[in-house]
Amino acid sequence: MRKLFGILLLMVLLFFTRPIWEAPVEKYVDLSFLDSVDEVIGNVTADTDVSKALDEAKYFTTRISHQLQAMVKESSAALPEAVAKPELSDTESMVAVHNVTLGMSKEEAQQKLGLPLRLMENEYGTEWHSYHQDYQNYVLLSYDKNGEVNGMFTNQDLISSAKGLSMDSTKAQVRELFGTPLSNLQKGRVQYILDSRDEYDLFETADSYTTVFYDIHEGDTVTAVQVIDKGLEEQRGGIYAEPGPEVKEGYEFLLFELTNSARIQRELPLLKWDSETMETARDHSQEMADERYFSHTNPDGQSPFDRMKEDGITFFIAGENLAYGQYSAVFAHEGLMNSMGHRENIVKPDFGYLGVGVAFNSDKQPYFTANFFNR
């Protein structure tokens, strides 16, 4: 029995620590025998004659696994120090973000926000200027050719409004404040039906189009607001962006930033960008766009973990989020946050890295793949 226990312990140790040693070892050793080991472990767990020995082995491997995870977490991104929220001023505007309003000059806006940390091409043919301190006080601004604000976004408590809109407002209260939301949007000769699924409302005013996003898991309260100047929205020829490398990269980095903005609000460590995993995610998005399918499993039967391993990415924990057909990275992120399984990946404390890949099909619809993992 002691010899059997020793063999079982060795097998279980090899299995549970496989992600750590497999990559360097497989350069020198044929690891195909592990396929049969996986089956043996599965069969052994169902064998009542050795269940006690296996339970003891699992106890030790669980302890080792927890110790290894603790070591990895120590090397992952740490939670940054908290930054104070700005004092919000009263405004006569329908919506102000971080005390910035539509039409404000870039100079005045940046006196309030500082310099942008990243510029990302968006669906309007302009660039989102990203302002934050370790993703706290997160704001996106767009500017026209005259250097005046023509677009704003935030998913944090940075909203002031003459109408009383706040992040605590519910969907019902927002509709009382702003009236009936739009059900369609005209673009040229095409009228697009807004399939909001009650997760957001689009309101038209004299000078803007305002999208209010709701968190269906937190009482339909406001989770984000996007305000677009009427002229900027109406010059957009279609509901989808014109595909190109700048838009592709802009969507990828924006989904990454929005993920970290969601995490920091929940006091979770920030994710680090991983360019190798971005390539894996891009390949999957491109294949889905080209082959017109939408699945975590590709036509060759590969899972996200198979694809990551094939690309030489080592991990002890990993997950994948997919989105398709949303109008932009903002809409993709808000949709993912309203899907509990995808939301769990976004706010999972154990993850430390993220790579995002985007591709477009022939109808200009974007496919988003986000691969989360930790080493």
mmCIF file of N, CA, C and O in Angstrom, residues 79-80 97-98 117-118 120 130-140 153-158 167 215 218 223-225 252-272 329-330 333-334 337 343 345-348 354 356 372:
data_model
loop_
_atom_site.group_PDB
_atom_site.id
_atom_site.type_symbol
_atom_site.label_atom_id
_atom_site.label_comp_id
_atom_site.label_asym_id
_atom_site.label_seq_id
_atom_site.Cartn_x
_atom_site.Cartn_y
_atom_site.Cartn_z
ATOM 1 N N LEU A 79 -1.865 45.974 -6.305
ATOM 2 C CA LEU A 79 -2.918 46.977 -6.253
ATOM 3 C C LEU A 79 -2.283 48.340 -5.980
ATOM 4 O O LEU A 79 -1.587 48.514 -4.980
ATOM 5 N N PRO A 80 -2.484 49.326 -6.868
ATOM 6 C CA PRO A 80 -1.856 50.635 -6.665
ATOM 7 C C PRO A 80 -2.489 51.396 -5.508
ATOM 8 O O PRO A 80 -3.589 51.052 -5.048
ATOM 9 N N VAL A 97 -18.374 65.301 -17.394
ATOM 10 C CA VAL A 97 -17.526 64.189 -16.961
ATOM 11 C C VAL A 97 -16.238 64.768 -16.401
ATOM 12 O O VAL A 97 -15.480 65.420 -17.134
ATOM 13 N N HIS A 98 -16.001 64.532 -15.109
ATOM 14 C CA HIS A 98 -14.808 65.089 -14.444
ATOM 15 C C HIS A 98 -14.756 66.601 -14.646
ATOM 16 O O HIS A 98 -13.703 67.182 -14.883
ATOM 17 N N LEU A 117 -2.659 59.441 -21.288
ATOM 18 C CA LEU A 117 -1.685 58.364 -21.196
ATOM 19 C C LEU A 117 -1.662 57.491 -22.447
ATOM 20 O O LEU A 117 -0.692 56.772 -22.677
ATOM 21 N N ARG A 118 -2.736 57.542 -23.232
ATOM 22 C CA ARG A 118 -2.767 56.767 -24.480
ATOM 23 C C ARG A 118 -3.812 57.379 -25.410
ATOM 24 O O ARG A 118 -4.831 57.888 -24.954
ATOM 25 N N MET A 120 -6.260 56.324 -28.694
ATOM 26 C CA MET A 120 -6.791 55.128 -29.340
ATOM 27 C C MET A 120 -7.827 55.518 -30.382
ATOM 28 O O MET A 120 -8.791 56.219 -30.076
ATOM 29 N N SER A 130 -6.999 58.973 -23.360
ATOM 30 C CA SER A 130 -7.253 58.265 -22.112
ATOM 31 C C SER A 130 -6.561 58.963 -20.944
ATOM 32 O O SER A 130 -5.332 59.126 -20.943
ATOM 33 N N TYR A 131 -7.355 59.358 -19.943
ATOM 34 C CA TYR A 131 -6.843 60.044 -18.756
ATOM 35 C C TYR A 131 -7.168 59.208 -17.517
ATOM 36 O O TYR A 131 -8.319 58.802 -17.309
ATOM 37 N N HIS A 132 -6.175 58.983 -16.674
ATOM 38 C CA HIS A 132 -6.415 58.262 -15.423
ATOM 39 C C HIS A 132 -5.144 58.257 -14.584
ATOM 40 O O HIS A 132 -4.058 58.615 -15.067
ATOM 41 N N GLN A 133 -5.278 57.825 -13.346
ATOM 42 C CA GLN A 133 -4.135 57.581 -12.466
ATOM 43 C C GLN A 133 -4.248 56.124 -12.013
ATOM 44 O O GLN A 133 -5.047 55.814 -11.143
ATOM 45 N N ASP A 134 -3.448 55.250 -12.630
ATOM 46 C CA ASP A 134 -3.570 53.816 -12.363
ATOM 47 C C ASP A 134 -5.013 53.356 -12.529
ATOM 48 O O ASP A 134 -5.542 52.586 -11.729
ATOM 49 N N TYR A 135 -5.656 53.848 -13.583
ATOM 50 C CA TYR A 135 -7.031 53.517 -13.954
ATOM 51 C C TYR A 135 -8.068 54.030 -12.962
ATOM 52 O O TYR A 135 -9.251 53.694 -13.072
ATOM 53 N N GLN A 136 -7.673 54.864 -12.049
ATOM 54 C CA GLN A 136 -8.609 55.567 -11.181
ATOM 55 C C GLN A 136 -8.931 56.911 -11.819
ATOM 56 O O GLN A 136 -8.107 57.497 -12.511
ATOM 57 N N ASN A 137 -10.156 57.408 -11.589
ATOM 58 C CA ASN A 137 -10.631 58.636 -12.235
ATOM 59 C C ASN A 137 -10.505 58.506 -13.756
ATOM 60 O O ASN A 137 -9.957 59.369 -14.433
ATOM 61 N N TYR A 138 -11.038 57.408 -14.269
ATOM 62 C CA TYR A 138 -10.857 57.055 -15.678
ATOM 63 C C TYR A 138 -11.810 57.839 -16.581
ATOM 64 O O TYR A 138 -13.030 57.795 -16.403
ATOM 65 N N VAL A 139 -11.244 58.533 -17.576
ATOM 66 C CA VAL A 139 -12.010 59.361 -18.500
ATOM 67 C C VAL A 139 -11.438 59.209 -19.908
ATOM 68 O O VAL A 139 -10.218 59.156 -20.088
ATOM 69 N N LEU A 140 -12.344 59.158 -20.895
ATOM 70 C CA LEU A 140 -11.960 59.223 -22.305
ATOM 71 C C LEU A 140 -12.531 60.506 -22.898
ATOM 72 O O LEU A 140 -13.708 60.820 -22.679
ATOM 73 N N PHE A 153 -16.442 59.916 -22.203
ATOM 74 C CA PHE A 153 -16.867 58.633 -21.641
ATOM 75 C C PHE A 153 -16.240 58.466 -20.268
ATOM 76 O O PHE A 153 -15.099 58.852 -20.023
ATOM 77 N N THR A 154 -17.000 57.845 -19.366
ATOM 78 C CA THR A 154 -16.442 57.363 -18.103
ATOM 79 C C THR A 154 -17.280 56.199 -17.602
ATOM 80 O O THR A 154 -18.488 56.134 -17.867
ATOM 81 N N ASN A 155 -16.647 55.282 -16.911
ATOM 82 C CA ASN A 155 -17.364 54.202 -16.227
ATOM 83 C C ASN A 155 -17.092 54.269 -14.725
ATOM 84 O O ASN A 155 -17.190 53.271 -14.026
ATOM 85 N N GLN A 156 -16.767 55.468 -14.258
ATOM 86 C CA GLN A 156 -16.534 55.683 -12.829
ATOM 87 C C GLN A 156 -17.395 56.844 -12.333
ATOM 88 O O GLN A 156 -18.021 57.556 -13.127
ATOM 89 N N ASP A 157 -17.385 57.051 -11.032
ATOM 90 C CA ASP A 157 -18.282 58.025 -10.415
ATOM 91 C C ASP A 157 -17.738 59.438 -10.600
ATOM 92 O O ASP A 157 -17.295 60.091 -9.653
ATOM 93 N N LEU A 158 -17.780 59.903 -11.833
ATOM 94 C CA LEU A 158 -17.221 61.203 -12.196
ATOM 95 C C LEU A 158 -18.234 62.056 -12.946
ATOM 96 O O LEU A 158 -17.872 62.986 -13.666
ATOM 97 N N MET A 167 -24.276 57.937 -10.884
ATOM 98 C CA MET A 167 -24.021 56.502 -10.991
ATOM 99 C C MET A 167 -24.975 55.692 -10.111
ATOM 100 O O MET A 167 -25.068 54.476 -10.262
ATOM 101 N N ASP A 215 -25.988 48.369 -15.252
ATOM 102 C CA ASP A 215 -25.454 47.124 -14.702
ATOM 103 C C ASP A 215 -26.631 46.268 -14.255
ATOM 104 O O ASP A 215 -27.246 46.539 -13.225
ATOM 105 N N GLU A 218 -26.548 44.781 -10.752
ATOM 106 C CA GLU A 218 -26.562 45.679 -9.594
ATOM 107 C C GLU A 218 -27.765 46.610 -9.676
ATOM 108 O O GLU A 218 -27.635 47.832 -9.606
ATOM 109 N N THR A 223 -23.794 52.330 -14.999
ATOM 110 C CA THR A 223 -22.427 51.827 -14.886
ATOM 111 C C THR A 223 -21.445 52.589 -15.765
ATOM 112 O O THR A 223 -20.242 52.530 -15.545
ATOM 113 N N ALA A 224 -21.947 53.320 -16.782
ATOM 114 C CA ALA A 224 -21.078 54.106 -17.652
ATOM 115 C C ALA A 224 -21.931 55.077 -18.456
ATOM 116 O O ALA A 224 -23.136 54.850 -18.659
ATOM 117 N N VAL A 225 -21.304 56.151 -18.916
ATOM 118 C CA VAL A 225 -21.982 57.156 -19.735
ATOM 119 C C VAL A 225 -21.059 57.587 -20.866
ATOM 120 O O VAL A 225 -19.871 57.853 -20.637
ATOM 121 N N GLU A 252 -8.438 47.092 -29.272
ATOM 122 C CA GLU A 252 -7.732 46.136 -28.408
ATOM 123 C C GLU A 252 -7.275 46.799 -27.112
ATOM 124 O O GLU A 252 -7.536 46.288 -26.011
ATOM 125 N N PHE A 253 -6.616 47.934 -27.234
ATOM 126 C CA PHE A 253 -6.113 48.598 -26.033
ATOM 127 C C PHE A 253 -7.248 49.173 -25.189
ATOM 128 O O PHE A 253 -7.153 49.210 -23.960
ATOM 129 N N LEU A 254 -8.331 49.609 -25.847
ATOM 130 C CA LEU A 254 -9.429 50.158 -25.073
ATOM 131 C C LEU A 254 -10.124 49.070 -24.251
ATOM 132 O O LEU A 254 -10.468 49.292 -23.083
ATOM 133 N N LEU A 255 -10.318 47.886 -24.825
ATOM 134 C CA LEU A 255 -10.924 46.805 -24.044
ATOM 135 C C LEU A 255 -10.031 46.439 -22.856
ATOM 136 O O LEU A 255 -10.521 46.159 -21.759
ATOM 137 N N PHE A 256 -8.720 46.475 -23.060
ATOM 138 C CA PHE A 256 -7.777 46.233 -21.961
ATOM 139 C C PHE A 256 -7.919 47.306 -20.877
ATOM 140 O O PHE A 256 -7.999 46.988 -19.685
ATOM 141 N N GLU A 257 -7.986 48.561 -21.281
ATOM 142 C CA GLU A 257 -8.093 49.646 -20.309
ATOM 143 C C GLU A 257 -9.420 49.580 -19.536
ATOM 144 O O GLU A 257 -9.452 49.784 -18.321
ATOM 145 N N LEU A 258 -10.496 49.298 -20.243
ATOM 146 C CA LEU A 258 -11.799 49.216 -19.575
ATOM 147 C C LEU A 258 -11.834 48.072 -18.570
ATOM 148 O O LEU A 258 -12.473 48.174 -17.521
ATOM 149 N N THR A 259 -11.140 46.993 -18.903
ATOM 150 C CA THR A 259 -11.047 45.863 -17.969
ATOM 151 C C THR A 259 -10.351 46.295 -16.687
ATOM 152 O O THR A 259 -10.821 46.008 -15.577
ATOM 153 N N ASN A 260 -9.240 47.004 -16.817
ATOM 154 C CA ASN A 260 -8.523 47.464 -15.627
ATOM 155 C C ASN A 260 -9.310 48.527 -14.869
ATOM 156 O O ASN A 260 -9.254 48.589 -13.631
ATOM 157 N N SER A 261 -10.064 49.346 -15.597
ATOM 158 C CA SER A 261 -10.894 50.347 -14.925
ATOM 159 C C SER A 261 -11.967 49.668 -14.073
ATOM 160 O O SER A 261 -12.284 50.131 -12.969
ATOM 161 N N ALA A 262 -12.508 48.549 -14.579
ATOM 162 C CA ALA A 262 -13.492 47.796 -13.796
ATOM 163 C C ALA A 262 -12.844 47.132 -12.592
ATOM 164 O O ALA A 262 -13.423 47.070 -11.503
ATOM 165 N N ARG A 263 -11.632 46.627 -12.767
ATOM 166 C CA ARG A 263 -10.950 45.935 -11.667
ATOM 167 C C ARG A 263 -10.569 46.904 -10.542
ATOM 168 O O ARG A 263 -10.726 46.587 -9.362
ATOM 169 N N ILE A 264 -10.065 48.075 -10.897
ATOM 170 C CA ILE A 264 -9.584 48.992 -9.862
ATOM 171 C C ILE A 264 -10.747 49.478 -8.995
ATOM 172 O O ILE A 264 -10.571 49.746 -7.795
ATOM 173 N N GLN A 265 -11.945 49.557 -9.570
ATOM 174 C CA GLN A 265 -13.107 49.961 -8.784
ATOM 175 C C GLN A 265 -13.495 48.909 -7.755
ATOM 176 O O GLN A 265 -14.178 49.217 -6.775
ATOM 177 N N ARG A 266 -13.045 47.682 -7.985
ATOM 178 C CA ARG A 266 -13.322 46.585 -7.060
ATOM 179 C C ARG A 266 -12.099 46.226 -6.229
ATOM 180 O O ARG A 266 -12.041 45.170 -5.617
ATOM 181 N N GLU A 267 -11.117 47.121 -6.233
ATOM 182 C CA GLU A 267 -9.886 46.981 -5.456
ATOM 183 C C GLU A 267 -9.160 45.675 -5.786
ATOM 184 O O GLU A 267 -8.706 44.948 -4.913
ATOM 185 N N LEU A 268 -9.068 45.397 -7.090
ATOM 186 C CA LEU A 268 -8.361 44.219 -7.575
ATOM 187 C C LEU A 268 -7.065 44.635 -8.255
ATOM 188 O O LEU A 268 -6.987 45.720 -8.848
ATOM 189 N N PRO A 269 -6.036 43.785 -8.200
ATOM 190 C CA PRO A 269 -4.769 44.117 -8.874
ATOM 191 C C PRO A 269 -4.990 44.350 -10.364
ATOM 192 O O PRO A 269 -5.830 43.696 -10.999
ATOM 193 N N LEU A 270 -4.238 45.282 -10.918
ATOM 194 C CA LEU A 270 -4.344 45.585 -12.341
ATOM 195 C C LEU A 270 -3.681 44.497 -13.170
ATOM 196 O O LEU A 270 -2.693 43.890 -12.758
ATOM 197 N N LEU A 271 -4.223 44.267 -14.348
ATOM 198 C CA LEU A 271 -3.655 43.299 -15.273
ATOM 199 C C LEU A 271 -2.537 43.950 -16.079
ATOM 200 O O LEU A 271 -2.576 45.138 -16.380
ATOM 201 N N LYS A 272 -1.552 43.138 -16.450
ATOM 202 C CA LYS A 272 -0.474 43.593 -17.324
ATOM 203 C C LYS A 272 -0.781 43.166 -18.753
ATOM 204 O O LYS A 272 -1.301 42.076 -18.997
ATOM 205 N N ALA A 329 -15.469 48.901 -28.733
ATOM 206 C CA ALA A 329 -14.913 48.250 -27.546
ATOM 207 C C ALA A 329 -15.689 48.641 -26.292
ATOM 208 O O ALA A 329 -15.807 47.835 -25.356
ATOM 209 N N VAL A 330 -16.230 49.849 -26.257
ATOM 210 C CA VAL A 330 -17.035 50.274 -25.109
ATOM 211 C C VAL A 330 -18.272 49.398 -24.987
ATOM 212 O O VAL A 330 -18.585 48.859 -23.911
ATOM 213 N N HIS A 333 -17.285 45.808 -23.936
ATOM 214 C CA HIS A 333 -16.960 45.670 -22.514
ATOM 215 C C HIS A 333 -18.217 45.694 -21.658
ATOM 216 O O HIS A 333 -18.371 44.862 -20.745
ATOM 217 N N GLU A 334 -19.112 46.637 -21.932
ATOM 218 C CA GLU A 334 -20.322 46.734 -21.111
ATOM 219 C C GLU A 334 -21.182 45.485 -21.272
ATOM 220 O O GLU A 334 -21.791 45.010 -20.310
ATOM 221 N N MET A 337 -19.578 42.715 -19.185
ATOM 222 C CA MET A 337 -19.805 42.907 -17.749
ATOM 223 C C MET A 337 -21.224 42.499 -17.348
ATOM 224 O O MET A 337 -21.476 42.164 -16.189
ATOM 225 N N ARG A 343 -18.060 38.330 -16.873
ATOM 226 C CA ARG A 343 -17.760 39.267 -15.784
ATOM 227 C C ARG A 343 -16.799 38.628 -14.774
ATOM 228 O O ARG A 343 -15.886 39.291 -14.269
ATOM 229 N N ASN A 345 -14.472 36.497 -15.297
ATOM 230 C CA ASN A 345 -13.099 36.568 -15.806
ATOM 231 C C ASN A 345 -12.522 37.963 -15.636
ATOM 232 O O ASN A 345 -11.363 38.134 -15.245
ATOM 233 N N ILE A 346 -13.328 38.987 -15.924
ATOM 234 C CA ILE A 346 -12.853 40.371 -15.848
ATOM 235 C C ILE A 346 -12.425 40.725 -14.423
ATOM 236 O O ILE A 346 -11.440 41.439 -14.220
ATOM 237 N N VAL A 347 -13.136 40.220 -13.422
ATOM 238 C CA VAL A 347 -12.865 40.602 -12.033
ATOM 239 C C VAL A 347 -12.238 39.457 -11.234
ATOM 240 O O VAL A 347 -12.231 39.494 -10.013
ATOM 241 N N LYS A 348 -11.677 38.476 -11.903
ATOM 242 C CA LYS A 348 -11.063 37.358 -11.187
ATOM 243 C C LYS A 348 -9.734 37.802 -10.572
ATOM 244 O O LYS A 348 -8.821 38.223 -11.286
ATOM 245 N N LEU A 354 -3.257 39.983 -19.537
ATOM 246 C CA LEU A 354 -4.345 39.990 -20.512
ATOM 247 C C LEU A 354 -3.809 40.363 -21.882
ATOM 248 O O LEU A 354 -3.001 41.288 -22.024
ATOM 249 N N VAL A 356 -5.520 41.068 -25.796
ATOM 250 C CA VAL A 356 -6.775 41.252 -26.526
ATOM 251 C C VAL A 356 -6.487 41.299 -28.017
ATOM 252 O O VAL A 356 -5.545 41.971 -28.452
ATOM 253 N N PHE A 372 -7.135 35.884 -20.667
ATOM 254 C CA PHE A 372 -6.635 36.175 -19.321
ATOM 255 C C PHE A 372 -5.780 34.996 -18.852
ATOM 256 O O PHE A 372 -6.094 33.845 -19.133
#
